[in-house]
């Protein structure tokens, strides 16, 4: 575990760059992590992040790609366009949640 | 993790049972989730996974499957395979693993490319229209190797 300054805030991160303390998450931190991933946040990106955070608060687990589609109403194709090269991993990281542990 | 990242996988799905098809689909979808390019090549009974009339009828093999832990003669009783399939599907749904047809749509939406094997298509007397819309085309083994060039090949 390491600490790092992101968007003027000191945050704790895992080796792979996921926040370890969700309370350190702010929208500015999310934006800075997204920038590291080469993503500039738009409303469509925020819709995914907001769903992941809301769903996590309700269920205690990171939503699967299928759940983001079925429950979140975001088509799989869009997810891959918004977060290329690893949509769930990137979206989870930006949302300040932990790395996906499911195979699907 | 110093080794070079896998950039492309081409997965061959050759079996038509539930437990034969899912590993190929899970590996294909998982690859796309890691940003790895995917080709899925369906051959022999594996083609049932992309055949409109068959995709909803795929079952677990309860006969000739020692891992099921039931004697073959019991596995052969009518309804056994359907029951085992139902139980497995229920469990998969809990884990958010989609039914095969939905999984095919998901992999396609994720940018995975799906193909049917020319030799098997000819052998079973099938046509492009018999396959789900997500299937790109019917290709030969030679075409498959062309598409797979420079990547990894997985046979299931």
PDB file of N, CA and C in Angstrom, chain A residues 5-60:
ATOM      1  N   UNK A   5      -0.347  11.731  -3.717  1.00  0.00           N
ATOM      2  CA  UNK A   5      -1.165  12.942  -3.773  1.00  0.00           C
ATOM      3  C   UNK A   5      -1.886  13.003  -5.114  1.00  0.00           C
ATOM      4  N   UNK A   6      -3.205  12.992  -5.028  1.00  0.00           N
ATOM      5  CA  UNK A   6      -4.025  13.088  -6.240  1.00  0.00           C
ATOM      6  C   UNK A   6      -4.991  14.248  -6.066  1.00  0.00           C
ATOM      7  N   UNK A   7      -5.025  15.119  -7.022  1.00  0.00           N
ATOM      8  CA  UNK A   7      -5.933  16.275  -7.011  1.00  0.00           C
ATOM      9  C   UNK A   7      -5.872  17.026  -5.673  1.00  0.00           C
ATOM     10  N   UNK A   8      -4.657  17.205  -5.184  1.00  0.00           N
ATOM     11  CA  UNK A   8      -4.453  17.976  -3.950  1.00  0.00           C
ATOM     12  C   UNK A   8      -4.843  17.241  -2.681  1.00  0.00           C
ATOM     13  N   UNK A   9      -5.121  15.930  -2.803  1.00  0.00           N
ATOM     14  CA  UNK A   9      -5.519  15.134  -1.638  1.00  0.00           C
ATOM     15  C   UNK A   9      -4.555  13.971  -1.477  1.00  0.00           C
ATOM     16  N   UNK A  10      -4.197  13.647  -0.245  1.00  0.00           N
ATOM     17  CA  UNK A  10      -3.358  12.467  -0.049  1.00  0.00           C
ATOM     18  C   UNK A  10      -4.275  11.257   0.100  1.00  0.00           C
ATOM     19  N   UNK A  11      -4.091  10.288  -0.767  1.00  0.00           N
ATOM     20  CA  UNK A  11      -4.945   9.089  -0.737  1.00  0.00           C
ATOM     21  C   UNK A  11      -4.087   7.832  -0.612  1.00  0.00           C
ATOM     22  N   UNK A  12      -4.667   6.769  -0.048  1.00  0.00           N
ATOM     23  CA  UNK A  12      -3.974   5.484   0.043  1.00  0.00           C
ATOM     24  C   UNK A  12      -4.407   4.624  -1.128  1.00  0.00           C
ATOM     25  N   UNK A  13      -3.434   3.985  -1.736  1.00  0.00           N
ATOM     26  CA  UNK A  13      -3.714   3.168  -2.919  1.00  0.00           C
ATOM     27  C   UNK A  13      -3.126   1.774  -2.781  1.00  0.00           C
ATOM     28  N   UNK A  14      -3.735   0.797  -3.452  1.00  0.00           N
ATOM     29  CA  UNK A  14      -3.129  -0.527  -3.545  1.00  0.00           C
ATOM     30  C   UNK A  14      -2.017  -0.433  -4.589  1.00  0.00           C
ATOM     31  N   UNK A  15      -1.252  -1.531  -4.693  1.00  0.00           N
ATOM     32  CA  UNK A  15      -0.161  -1.558  -5.674  1.00  0.00           C
ATOM     33  C   UNK A  15      -0.658  -1.281  -7.085  1.00  0.00           C
ATOM     34  N   UNK A  16      -1.910  -1.696  -7.336  1.00  0.00           N
ATOM     35  CA  UNK A  16      -2.448  -1.526  -8.686  1.00  0.00           C
ATOM     36  C   UNK A  16      -3.208  -0.214  -8.863  1.00  0.00           C
ATOM     37  N   UNK A  17      -3.153   0.620  -7.825  1.00  0.00           N
ATOM     38  CA  UNK A  17      -3.719   1.956  -7.970  1.00  0.00           C
ATOM     39  C   UNK A  17      -5.191   2.105  -7.604  1.00  0.00           C
ATOM     40  N   UNK A  18      -5.734   1.136  -6.850  1.00  0.00           N
ATOM     41  CA  UNK A  18      -7.124   1.257  -6.404  1.00  0.00           C
ATOM     42  C   UNK A  18      -7.147   1.894  -5.016  1.00  0.00           C
ATOM     43  N   UNK A  19      -8.088   2.798  -4.783  1.00  0.00           N
ATOM     44  CA  UNK A  19      -8.201   3.441  -3.473  1.00  0.00           C
ATOM     45  C   UNK A  19      -8.500   2.387  -2.405  1.00  0.00           C
ATOM     46  N   UNK A  20      -7.859   2.516  -1.248  1.00  0.00           N
ATOM     47  CA  UNK A  20      -8.146   1.550  -0.184  1.00  0.00           C
ATOM     48  C   UNK A  20      -9.189   2.105   0.791  1.00  0.00           C
ATOM     49  N   UNK A  21      -9.352   3.407   0.785  1.00  0.00           N
ATOM     50  CA  UNK A  21     -10.313   4.030   1.700  1.00  0.00           C
ATOM     51  C   UNK A  21     -11.334   4.834   0.886  1.00  0.00           C
ATOM     52  N   UNK A  22     -12.547   4.293   0.763  1.00  0.00           N
ATOM     53  CA  UNK A  22     -13.547   4.968  -0.081  1.00  0.00           C
ATOM     54  C   UNK A  22     -13.854   6.401   0.367  1.00  0.00           C
ATOM     55  N   UNK A  23     -13.606   6.689   1.649  1.00  0.00           N
ATOM     56  CA  UNK A  23     -13.931   8.031   2.130  1.00  0.00           C
ATOM     57  C   UNK A  23     -12.975   9.091   1.563  1.00  0.00           C
ATOM     58  N   UNK A  24     -11.872   8.625   0.993  1.00  0.00           N
ATOM     59  CA  UNK A  24     -10.933   9.574   0.399  1.00  0.00           C
ATOM     60  C   UNK A  24     -11.320   9.956  -1.028  1.00  0.00           C
ATOM     61  N   UNK A  25     -12.385   9.319  -1.510  1.00  0.00           N
ATOM     62  CA  UNK A  25     -12.819   9.571  -2.894  1.00  0.00           C
ATOM     63  C   UNK A  25     -13.547  10.910  -3.007  1.00  0.00           C
ATOM     64  N   UNK A  26     -13.186  11.678  -3.990  1.00  0.00           N
ATOM     65  CA  UNK A  26     -13.947  12.882  -4.360  1.00  0.00           C
ATOM     66  C   UNK A  26     -14.063  12.866  -5.875  1.00  0.00           C
ATOM     67  N   UNK A  27     -14.912  13.699  -6.393  1.00  0.00           N
ATOM     68  CA  UNK A  27     -15.056  13.754  -7.852  1.00  0.00           C
ATOM     69  C   UNK A  27     -13.763  14.235  -8.512  1.00  0.00           C
ATOM     70  N   UNK A  28     -13.024  15.073  -7.794  1.00  0.00           N
ATOM     71  CA  UNK A  28     -11.753  15.563  -8.341  1.00  0.00           C
ATOM     72  C   UNK A  28     -10.733  14.421  -8.398  1.00  0.00           C
ATOM     73  N   UNK A  29     -10.705  13.603  -7.335  1.00  0.00           N
ATOM     74  CA  UNK A  29      -9.810  12.435  -7.322  1.00  0.00           C
ATOM     75  C   UNK A  29     -10.165  11.515  -8.498  1.00  0.00           C
ATOM     76  N   UNK A  30     -11.470  11.289  -8.667  1.00  0.00           N
ATOM     77  CA  UNK A  30     -11.936  10.426  -9.767  1.00  0.00           C
ATOM     78  C   UNK A  30     -11.448  10.965 -11.107  1.00  0.00           C
ATOM     79  N   UNK A  31     -11.573  12.266 -11.270  1.00  0.00           N
ATOM     80  CA  UNK A  31     -11.162  12.888 -12.523  1.00  0.00           C
ATOM     81  C   UNK A  31      -9.668  12.689 -12.774  1.00  0.00           C
ATOM     82  N   UNK A  32      -8.884  12.828 -11.683  1.00  0.00           N
ATOM     83  CA  UNK A  32      -7.435  12.682 -11.812  1.00  0.00           C
ATOM     84  C   UNK A  32      -7.063  11.230 -12.140  1.00  0.00           C
ATOM     85  N   UNK A  33      -7.744  10.263 -11.515  1.00  0.00           N
ATOM     86  CA  UNK A  33      -7.469   8.847 -11.812  1.00  0.00           C
ATOM     87  C   UNK A  33      -7.855   8.557 -13.261  1.00  0.00           C
ATOM     88  N   UNK A  34      -8.987   9.095 -13.687  1.00  0.00           N
ATOM     89  CA  UNK A  34      -9.431   8.906 -15.067  1.00  0.00           C
ATOM     90  C   UNK A  34      -8.373   9.447 -16.032  1.00  0.00           C
ATOM     91  N   UNK A  35      -7.841  10.604 -15.714  1.00  0.00           N
ATOM     92  CA  UNK A  35      -6.822  11.206 -16.581  1.00  0.00           C
ATOM     93  C   UNK A  35      -5.611  10.287 -16.695  1.00  0.00           C
ATOM     94  N   UNK A  36      -5.248   9.646 -15.557  1.00  0.00           N
ATOM     95  CA  UNK A  36      -4.129   8.683 -15.581  1.00  0.00           C
ATOM     96  C   UNK A  36      -4.427   7.541 -16.547  1.00  0.00           C
ATOM     97  N   UNK A  37      -5.712   7.181 -16.641  1.00  0.00           N
ATOM     98  CA  UNK A  37      -6.119   6.100 -17.529  1.00  0.00           C
ATOM     99  C   UNK A  37      -6.343   6.608 -18.958  1.00  0.00           C
ATOM    100  N   UNK A  38      -6.103   7.887 -19.157  1.00  0.00           N
ATOM    101  CA  UNK A  38      -6.277   8.456 -20.498  1.00  0.00           C
ATOM    102  C   UNK A  38      -7.739   8.739 -20.836  1.00  0.00           C
ATOM    103  N   UNK A  39      -8.563   8.906 -19.775  1.00  0.00           N
ATOM    104  CA  UNK A  39      -9.997   9.141 -19.995  1.00  0.00           C
ATOM    105  C   UNK A  39     -10.367  10.534 -19.508  1.00  0.00           C
ATOM    106  N   UNK A  40     -11.043  11.314 -20.339  1.00  0.00           N
ATOM    107  CA  UNK A  40     -11.572  12.584 -19.831  1.00  0.00           C
ATOM    108  C   UNK A  40     -13.063  12.395 -19.592  1.00  0.00           C
ATOM    109  N   UNK A  41     -13.447  12.670 -18.357  1.00  0.00           N
ATOM    110  CA  UNK A  41     -14.795  12.338 -17.896  1.00  0.00           C
ATOM    111  C   UNK A  41     -15.880  13.184 -18.568  1.00  0.00           C
ATOM    112  N   UNK A  42     -16.913  12.498 -19.061  1.00  0.00           N
ATOM    113  CA  UNK A  42     -18.087  13.171 -19.614  1.00  0.00           C
ATOM    114  C   UNK A  42     -19.295  12.720 -18.795  1.00  0.00           C
ATOM    115  N   UNK A  43     -20.462  13.263 -19.112  1.00  0.00           N
ATOM    116  CA  UNK A  43     -21.683  12.852 -18.402  1.00  0.00           C
ATOM    117  C   UNK A  43     -21.904  11.343 -18.499  1.00  0.00           C
ATOM    118  N   UNK A  44     -21.596  10.788 -19.680  1.00  0.00           N
ATOM    119  CA  UNK A  44     -21.786   9.343 -19.890  1.00  0.00           C
ATOM    120  C   UNK A  44     -20.868   8.547 -18.962  1.00  0.00           C
ATOM    121  N   UNK A  45     -19.641   9.030 -18.775  1.00  0.00           N
ATOM    122  CA  UNK A  45     -18.718   8.360 -17.847  1.00  0.00           C
ATOM    123  C   UNK A  45     -19.262   8.450 -16.416  1.00  0.00           C
ATOM    124  N   UNK A  46     -19.712   9.637 -16.047  1.00  0.00           N
ATOM    125  CA  UNK A  46     -20.211   9.825 -14.676  1.00  0.00           C
ATOM    126  C   UNK A  46     -21.426   8.948 -14.392  1.00  0.00           C
ATOM    127  N   UNK A  47     -22.235   8.715 -15.410  1.00  0.00           N
ATOM    128  CA  UNK A  47     -23.418   7.872 -15.230  1.00  0.00           C
ATOM    129  C   UNK A  47     -22.980   6.472 -14.770  1.00  0.00           C
ATOM    130  N   UNK A  48     -21.904   5.965 -15.372  1.00  0.00           N
ATOM    131  CA  UNK A  48     -21.391   4.639 -15.003  1.00  0.00           C
ATOM    132  C   UNK A  48     -20.827   4.681 -13.582  1.00  0.00           C
ATOM    133  N   UNK A  49     -20.003   5.689 -13.323  1.00  0.00           N
ATOM    134  CA  UNK A  49     -19.362   5.806 -12.002  1.00  0.00           C
ATOM    135  C   UNK A  49     -20.423   5.960 -10.906  1.00  0.00           C
ATOM    136  N   UNK A  50     -21.407   6.814 -11.147  1.00  0.00           N
ATOM    137  CA  UNK A  50     -22.469   7.027 -10.156  1.00  0.00           C
ATOM    138  C   UNK A  50     -23.248   5.744  -9.900  1.00  0.00           C
ATOM    139  N   UNK A  51     -23.512   4.980 -10.985  1.00  0.00           N
ATOM    140  CA  UNK A  51     -24.226   3.719 -10.804  1.00  0.00           C
ATOM    141  C   UNK A  51     -23.392   2.745  -9.969  1.00  0.00           C
ATOM    142  N   UNK A  52     -22.101   2.642 -10.297  1.00  0.00           N
ATOM    143  CA  UNK A  52     -21.234   1.702  -9.565  1.00  0.00           C
ATOM    144  C   UNK A  52     -21.206   2.043  -8.077  1.00  0.00           C
ATOM    145  N   UNK A  53     -21.109   3.329  -7.781  1.00  0.00           N
ATOM    146  CA  UNK A  53     -21.032   3.738  -6.373  1.00  0.00           C
ATOM    147  C   UNK A  53     -22.344   3.493  -5.639  1.00  0.00           C
ATOM    148  N   UNK A  54     -23.435   3.814  -6.326  1.00  0.00           N
ATOM    149  CA  UNK A  54     -24.756   3.638  -5.724  1.00  0.00           C
ATOM    150  C   UNK A  54     -25.020   2.142  -5.508  1.00  0.00           C
ATOM    151  N   UNK A  55     -24.692   1.344  -6.520  1.00  0.00           N
ATOM    152  CA  UNK A  55     -24.940  -0.094  -6.443  1.00  0.00           C
ATOM    153  C   UNK A  55     -24.069  -0.728  -5.360  1.00  0.00           C
ATOM    154  N   UNK A  56     -22.833  -0.257  -5.270  1.00  0.00           N
ATOM    155  CA  UNK A  56     -21.932  -0.802  -4.246  1.00  0.00           C
ATOM    156  C   UNK A  56     -22.461  -0.467  -2.848  1.00  0.00           C
ATOM    157  N   UNK A  57     -22.967   0.752  -2.694  1.00  0.00           N
ATOM    158  CA  UNK A  57     -23.509   1.167  -1.390  1.00  0.00           C
ATOM    159  C   UNK A  57     -24.687   0.276  -1.000  1.00  0.00           C
ATOM    160  N   UNK A  58     -25.456  -0.169  -2.013  1.00  0.00           N
ATOM    161  CA  UNK A  58     -26.635  -0.986  -1.722  1.00  0.00           C
ATOM    162  C   UNK A  58     -26.309  -2.468  -1.540  1.00  0.00           C
ATOM    163  N   UNK A  59     -25.390  -2.990  -2.347  1.00  0.00           N
ATOM    164  CA  UNK A  59     -25.153  -4.432  -2.337  1.00  0.00           C
ATOM    165  C   UNK A  59     -23.858  -4.840  -1.637  1.00  0.00           C
ATOM    166  N   UNK A  60     -22.919  -3.917  -1.547  1.00  0.00           N
ATOM    167  CA  UNK A  60     -21.641  -4.243  -0.909  1.00  0.00           C
ATOM    168  C   UNK A  60     -20.664  -4.949  -1.828  1.00  0.00           C
TER     169      UNK A  60
END
